[in-house]
C-alpha cells in the first residue's frame, strides 16, 4: 500500500503521507468469519461420532468417555476395532507404569472348600483401593484356587484365564492399571494346605478390613493365614478350644509380626516372607 509520496516543484520537495481509511468493524467481522471457518475445518472430525456406540464401548471396556470417543473416531465407529485400540492403549499405559513402586493396596484371603489362599495385591496409592481394585483381587485369587495354580511364578499367573472372562489375568490387570492410572501387581501369595490334609485346621484374620467373608473373600490392610496340625485326633471339646484359639493367634501375629514360628528356631532359617 502506498503510504508516502515525494514530489518536486520549483526546486522544493514536498512530501505527502497517505492515511487510507479503514473500517475496523468490517475488518473485524472479516477476520472473525475467516477464523471461524478455519476452526471448523480443522476441529470437526472426519468421522461423525455415534453416541450410542460410545455407551456400548464403555459397557464393554469400562473406559472413560473421552477414551471411548477417541477410540471410535480412530476406528470409524467400529466397536470391535475400538476395543482393540483401547486394549493397545491400556497395555501401553500399563507398561509405562510397571516400573513405578507399588506399596499400597491390601491383602485378600479367599476360601474355596478346604483350600485357603492369602494374596498381597498392590497399587501405588491408597486412592487406588476402590471397588474395581478389590474386584480384580477377588478374580485373581479365585482363579489361582479354582485352577490349582499354586506354585506358579508371577509370569505364569498372568497367563491364567479366569472363568467366564475373555482376557487373561495380565489383560485384566493392565485394564485396571489404565483405569486407576497406577501400577498394579500381585506381589506374593500363599495357599494352605499346599496338599490335601484332613488333619489341618486353617484359621485367618484380616485387620482393618474393607469387607469380610464376601463370597468367601476378606480384604483388608493386613492379613494372616495359619495352618495348625494337631499331633493326635481331637475330640469335640478340644476342637472347640482350638477353633477359639486359632483366630486369636492370628490377631497376635498380625499385631506383632513374628519372624519365627518358635523360639528354638533361633539361628535357623526365618519364615519365608510369603508365609509370614
Short mmCIF file of C-alpha atoms in Angstrom, two decimals:
data_model
loop_
_atom_site.label_atom_id
_atom_site.label_comp_id
_atom_site.label_asym_id
_atom_site.label_seq_id
_atom_site.Cartn_x
_atom_site.Cartn_y
_atom_site.Cartn_z
CA UNK A 1 0.00 0.00 0.00
CA UNK A 2 1.32 3.46 -0.93
CA UNK A 3 1.84 5.45 2.26
CA UNK A 4 4.25 8.31 1.28
CA UNK A 5 4.75 10.32 -1.95
CA UNK A 6 7.53 12.77 -2.72
CA UNK A 7 7.11 15.44 -5.49
CA UNK A 8 9.44 18.18 -6.71
CA UNK A 9 8.14 21.59 -7.77
CA UNK A 10 10.13 24.78 -8.08
CA UNK A 11 13.17 23.15 -6.55
CA UNK A 12 11.14 22.32 -3.46
CA UNK A 13 10.49 18.75 -2.33
CA UNK A 14 7.10 18.15 -0.86
CA UNK A 15 6.23 15.02 0.98
CA UNK A 16 2.67 13.84 1.37
CA UNK A 17 1.62 10.99 3.70
CA UNK A 18 -1.43 8.99 2.81
CA UNK A 19 -3.54 7.50 5.58
CA UNK A 20 -6.13 5.24 4.00
CA UNK A 21 -9.44 4.97 5.83
CA UNK A 22 -10.03 1.52 7.32
CA UNK A 23 -13.39 0.36 8.64
CA UNK A 24 -12.28 -1.59 11.72
CA UNK A 25 -15.70 -3.07 12.30
CA UNK A 26 -15.85 -4.60 8.84
CA UNK A 27 -12.26 -5.83 9.12
CA UNK A 28 -13.02 -7.46 12.49
CA UNK A 29 -16.04 -9.22 11.05
CA UNK A 30 -13.98 -10.45 8.12
CA UNK A 31 -11.21 -11.84 10.36
CA UNK A 32 -13.69 -13.46 12.71
CA UNK A 33 -15.52 -15.04 9.82
CA UNK A 34 -12.32 -16.50 8.37
CA UNK A 35 -11.18 -17.71 11.82
CA UNK A 36 -14.46 -19.47 12.49
CA UNK A 37 -14.35 -21.14 9.11
CA UNK A 38 -10.76 -22.30 9.66
CA UNK A 39 -11.57 -23.60 13.14
CA UNK A 40 -14.49 -25.61 11.81
CA UNK A 41 -12.38 -27.11 9.05
CA UNK A 42 -9.61 -28.12 11.47
CA UNK A 43 -11.66 -29.16 14.51
CA UNK A 44 -14.59 -31.02 13.02
CA UNK A 45 -13.79 -34.76 12.98
CA UNK A 46 -13.78 -36.54 9.65
CA UNK A 47 -15.94 -39.27 11.22
CA UNK A 48 -19.26 -38.41 12.82
CA UNK A 49 -19.38 -39.89 16.30
CA UNK A 50 -22.16 -42.33 17.17
CA UNK A 51 -23.14 -41.56 20.78
CA UNK A 52 -24.90 -44.89 21.25
CA UNK A 53 -21.69 -46.71 20.39
CA UNK A 54 -19.80 -44.66 22.99
CA UNK A 55 -22.11 -46.08 25.66
CA UNK A 56 -21.77 -49.59 24.20
CA UNK A 57 -17.98 -49.35 24.22
CA UNK A 58 -17.97 -48.06 27.79
CA UNK A 59 -20.08 -51.01 28.92
CA UNK A 60 -17.62 -53.41 27.29
CA UNK A 61 -14.31 -51.83 28.31
CA UNK A 62 -15.21 -49.69 31.37
CA UNK A 63 -13.04 -46.96 29.84
CA UNK A 64 -13.74 -43.23 30.18
CA UNK A 65 -15.95 -41.25 27.82
CA UNK A 66 -13.04 -39.39 26.22
CA UNK A 67 -11.07 -42.59 25.62
CA UNK A 68 -14.10 -44.31 24.07
CA UNK A 69 -14.72 -41.26 21.89
CA UNK A 70 -11.11 -41.22 20.66
CA UNK A 71 -11.19 -44.97 20.03
CA UNK A 72 -14.39 -44.80 17.96
CA UNK A 73 -13.15 -41.82 15.93
CA UNK A 74 -9.90 -43.68 15.23
CA UNK A 75 -11.77 -46.83 14.17
CA UNK A 76 -14.61 -45.30 12.13
CA UNK A 77 -17.28 -46.17 14.73
CA UNK A 78 -16.34 -49.86 14.67
CA UNK A 79 -16.86 -51.08 18.24
CA UNK A 80 -14.71 -54.20 17.82
CA UNK A 81 -11.83 -52.23 16.32
CA UNK A 82 -12.23 -49.56 19.01
CA UNK A 83 -11.98 -52.25 21.70
CA UNK A 84 -8.71 -53.46 20.17
CA UNK A 85 -7.49 -49.86 20.01
CA UNK A 86 -8.23 -49.37 23.70
CA UNK A 87 -6.53 -52.65 24.66
CA UNK A 88 -3.39 -51.45 22.94
CA UNK A 89 -3.60 -48.16 24.81
CA UNK A 90 -4.16 -49.99 28.11
CA UNK A 91 -1.05 -52.10 27.53
CA UNK A 92 0.97 -49.02 26.63
CA UNK A 93 -0.07 -47.11 29.75
CA UNK A 94 0.43 -50.15 32.00
CA UNK A 95 3.88 -50.69 30.50
CA UNK A 96 4.91 -47.13 31.32
CA UNK A 97 3.74 -47.51 34.91
CA UNK A 98 5.10 -51.01 35.53
CA UNK A 99 8.43 -49.67 36.78
CA UNK A 100 6.86 -47.46 39.43
CA UNK A 101 6.84 -48.55 43.07
CA UNK A 102 3.55 -50.02 44.28
CA UNK A 103 3.44 -50.46 48.07
CA UNK A 104 -0.19 -49.63 48.82
CA UNK A 105 -3.19 -51.86 48.27
CA UNK A 106 -4.07 -54.68 50.64
CA UNK A 107 -4.34 -58.37 51.42
CA UNK A 108 -7.12 -60.68 50.32
CA UNK A 109 -7.92 -64.02 51.95
CA UNK A 110 -10.06 -66.43 49.92
CA UNK A 111 -11.63 -69.74 50.92
CA UNK A 112 -12.76 -72.42 48.47
CA UNK A 113 -13.94 -75.66 50.09
CA UNK A 114 -10.95 -76.88 52.12
CA UNK A 115 -8.42 -74.60 50.36
CA UNK A 116 -7.40 -71.15 51.56
CA UNK A 117 -5.32 -68.52 49.83
CA UNK A 118 -3.78 -65.28 51.06
CA UNK A 119 -2.53 -62.79 48.47
CA UNK A 120 -0.97 -59.33 48.62
CA UNK A 121 -2.31 -57.12 45.83
CA UNK A 122 -0.57 -53.77 45.39
CA UNK A 123 -1.16 -50.37 43.82
CA UNK A 124 0.66 -47.05 44.21
CA UNK A 125 -1.66 -45.05 46.47
CA UNK A 126 -4.47 -45.70 48.92
CA UNK A 127 -6.78 -43.86 46.49
CA UNK A 128 -6.36 -46.82 44.17
CA UNK A 129 -8.09 -49.19 46.61
CA UNK A 130 -11.54 -48.91 45.06
CA UNK A 131 -14.26 -51.44 44.30
CA UNK A 132 -12.76 -52.18 40.88
CA UNK A 133 -9.41 -52.90 42.59
CA UNK A 134 -10.87 -55.36 45.11
CA UNK A 135 -12.99 -56.96 42.37
CA UNK A 136 -9.84 -57.78 40.38
CA UNK A 137 -8.15 -59.08 43.55
CA UNK A 138 -11.08 -61.48 44.04
CA UNK A 139 -10.89 -62.62 40.41
CA UNK A 140 -7.16 -63.35 40.65
CA UNK A 141 -7.38 -65.24 43.96
CA UNK A 142 -10.38 -67.28 42.77
CA UNK A 143 -8.54 -68.21 39.58
CA UNK A 144 -5.47 -69.43 41.49
CA UNK A 145 -7.59 -71.69 43.69
CA UNK A 146 -10.02 -72.89 41.02
CA UNK A 147 -7.23 -73.83 38.61
CA UNK A 148 -4.91 -75.30 41.25
CA UNK A 149 -2.26 -72.81 40.20
CA UNK A 150 -0.36 -72.75 43.50
CA UNK A 151 3.39 -72.73 42.93
CA UNK A 152 3.28 -70.92 39.59
CA UNK A 153 5.59 -67.98 39.03
CA UNK A 154 4.28 -64.43 38.67
CA UNK A 155 4.71 -64.65 34.89
CA UNK A 156 2.77 -67.92 34.75
CA UNK A 157 -0.04 -66.48 36.87
CA UNK A 158 -0.51 -63.64 34.38
CA UNK A 159 -1.26 -66.15 31.63
CA UNK A 160 -4.15 -67.80 33.53
CA UNK A 161 -7.61 -67.34 32.03
CA UNK A 162 -10.33 -66.66 34.64
CA UNK A 163 -13.61 -68.50 34.12
CA UNK A 164 -16.09 -66.50 32.05
CA UNK A 165 -13.52 -63.86 31.08
CA UNK A 166 -12.26 -63.01 27.61
CA UNK A 167 -8.94 -61.68 28.93
CA UNK A 168 -6.24 -63.41 30.91
CA UNK A 169 -5.08 -62.08 34.27
CA UNK A 170 -2.43 -59.94 32.60
CA UNK A 171 -5.05 -58.22 30.42
CA UNK A 172 -7.36 -57.66 33.40
CA UNK A 173 -4.57 -56.09 35.46
CA UNK A 174 -3.49 -53.91 32.53
CA UNK A 175 -7.05 -52.61 32.18
CA UNK A 176 -7.21 -51.91 35.92
CA UNK A 177 -3.85 -50.12 35.80
CA UNK A 178 -5.15 -47.96 32.96
CA UNK A 179 -8.35 -47.09 34.83
CA UNK A 180 -6.52 -46.20 38.06
CA UNK A 181 -3.52 -44.62 36.29
CA UNK A 182 -1.34 -46.59 38.73
CA UNK A 183 0.99 -49.56 38.68
CA UNK A 184 -0.89 -52.67 39.90
CA UNK A 185 0.64 -56.07 40.62
CA UNK A 186 0.41 -59.31 42.57
CA UNK A 187 3.32 -59.16 44.98
CA UNK A 188 3.07 -62.57 46.69
CA UNK A 189 0.64 -65.29 47.68
CA UNK A 190 0.43 -68.47 49.75
CA UNK A 191 -2.03 -71.36 49.83
CA UNK A 192 -2.92 -73.57 52.82
CA UNK A 193 -2.90 -76.50 52.81
CA UNK A 194 -0.49 -76.99 49.93
CA UNK A 195 -1.57 -80.64 49.74
CA UNK A 196 -4.89 -82.25 50.78
CA UNK A 197 -4.72 -82.74 54.54
CA UNK A 198 -7.74 -83.77 56.58
CA UNK A 199 -5.90 -83.13 59.86
CA UNK A 200 -5.11 -79.49 59.04
CA UNK A 201 -7.04 -76.69 60.73
CA UNK A 202 -6.88 -73.36 58.88
CA UNK A 203 -7.52 -70.01 60.56
CA UNK A 204 -7.43 -66.49 59.25
CA UNK A 205 -7.60 -62.88 60.34
CA UNK A 206 -7.87 -59.69 58.27
CA UNK A 207 -7.14 -56.39 60.01
CA UNK A 208 -8.76 -53.09 59.06
CA UNK A 209 -10.96 -54.99 56.65
CA UNK A 210 -12.78 -53.39 53.74
CA UNK A 211 -15.11 -56.39 53.69
CA UNK A 212 -15.25 -59.76 55.47
CA UNK A 213 -16.45 -63.10 54.13
CA UNK A 214 -17.91 -61.60 50.96
CA UNK A 215 -18.44 -64.68 48.82
CA UNK A 216 -15.60 -66.38 50.64
CA UNK A 217 -13.34 -63.31 50.40
CA UNK A 218 -11.98 -60.97 53.06
CA UNK A 219 -9.94 -57.90 52.12
CA UNK A 220 -8.03 -55.57 54.40
CA UNK A 221 -4.78 -53.83 55.20
CA UNK A 222 -3.11 -56.78 56.93
CA UNK A 223 -3.88 -60.49 56.65
CA UNK A 224 -2.81 -63.64 58.45
CA UNK A 225 -3.40 -67.26 57.43
CA UNK A 226 -2.15 -70.13 59.60
CA UNK A 227 -2.29 -73.92 59.40
CA UNK A 228 -2.33 -75.99 62.60
CA UNK A 229 -1.97 -79.76 62.50
CA UNK A 230 -2.53 -81.47 65.89
CA UNK A 231 -0.36 -84.46 66.67
CA UNK A 232 -3.38 -86.53 67.73
CA UNK A 233 -7.02 -86.57 66.77
CA UNK A 234 -9.10 -84.03 68.70
CA UNK A 235 -12.39 -84.65 70.44
CA UNK A 236 -15.22 -82.14 70.13
CA UNK A 237 -14.19 -80.16 73.22
CA UNK A 238 -10.59 -79.90 72.10
CA UNK A 239 -11.65 -78.88 68.60
CA UNK A 240 -13.87 -76.12 70.02
CA UNK A 241 -10.95 -74.87 72.09
CA UNK A 242 -8.68 -74.86 69.04
CA UNK A 243 -11.29 -73.03 66.98
CA UNK A 244 -11.39 -70.36 69.69
CA UNK A 245 -7.61 -70.16 69.95
CA UNK A 246 -6.81 -70.11 66.21
CA UNK A 247 -8.31 -66.70 65.30
CA UNK A 248 -6.83 -65.15 68.45
CA UNK A 249 -3.40 -66.42 67.48
CA UNK A 250 -3.85 -64.86 64.03
CA UNK A 251 -4.64 -61.50 65.66
CA UNK A 252 -1.46 -61.67 67.74
CA UNK A 253 0.60 -62.47 64.66
CA UNK A 254 -0.93 -59.51 62.82
CA UNK A 255 -0.13 -57.24 65.77
CA UNK A 256 3.47 -58.32 66.43
CA UNK A 257 4.64 -59.72 63.09
CA UNK A 258 6.92 -62.53 64.35
CA UNK A 259 9.60 -63.87 62.01
CA UNK A 260 9.89 -67.34 63.55
CA UNK A 261 7.36 -70.00 64.49
CA UNK A 262 9.06 -70.93 67.79
CA UNK A 263 11.89 -69.52 69.96
CA UNK A 264 14.01 -72.63 69.47
CA UNK A 265 14.33 -71.70 65.80
CA UNK A 266 16.87 -69.05 66.75
CA UNK A 267 19.75 -69.24 64.30
CA UNK A 268 17.76 -71.30 61.80
CA UNK A 269 16.21 -70.11 58.60
CA UNK A 270 13.50 -67.50 59.15
CA UNK A 271 9.95 -67.93 57.93
CA UNK A 272 9.74 -67.12 54.23
CA UNK A 273 8.13 -63.72 53.68
CA UNK A 274 5.44 -65.32 51.52
CA UNK A 275 4.17 -67.23 54.56
CA UNK A 276 4.93 -64.63 57.25
#
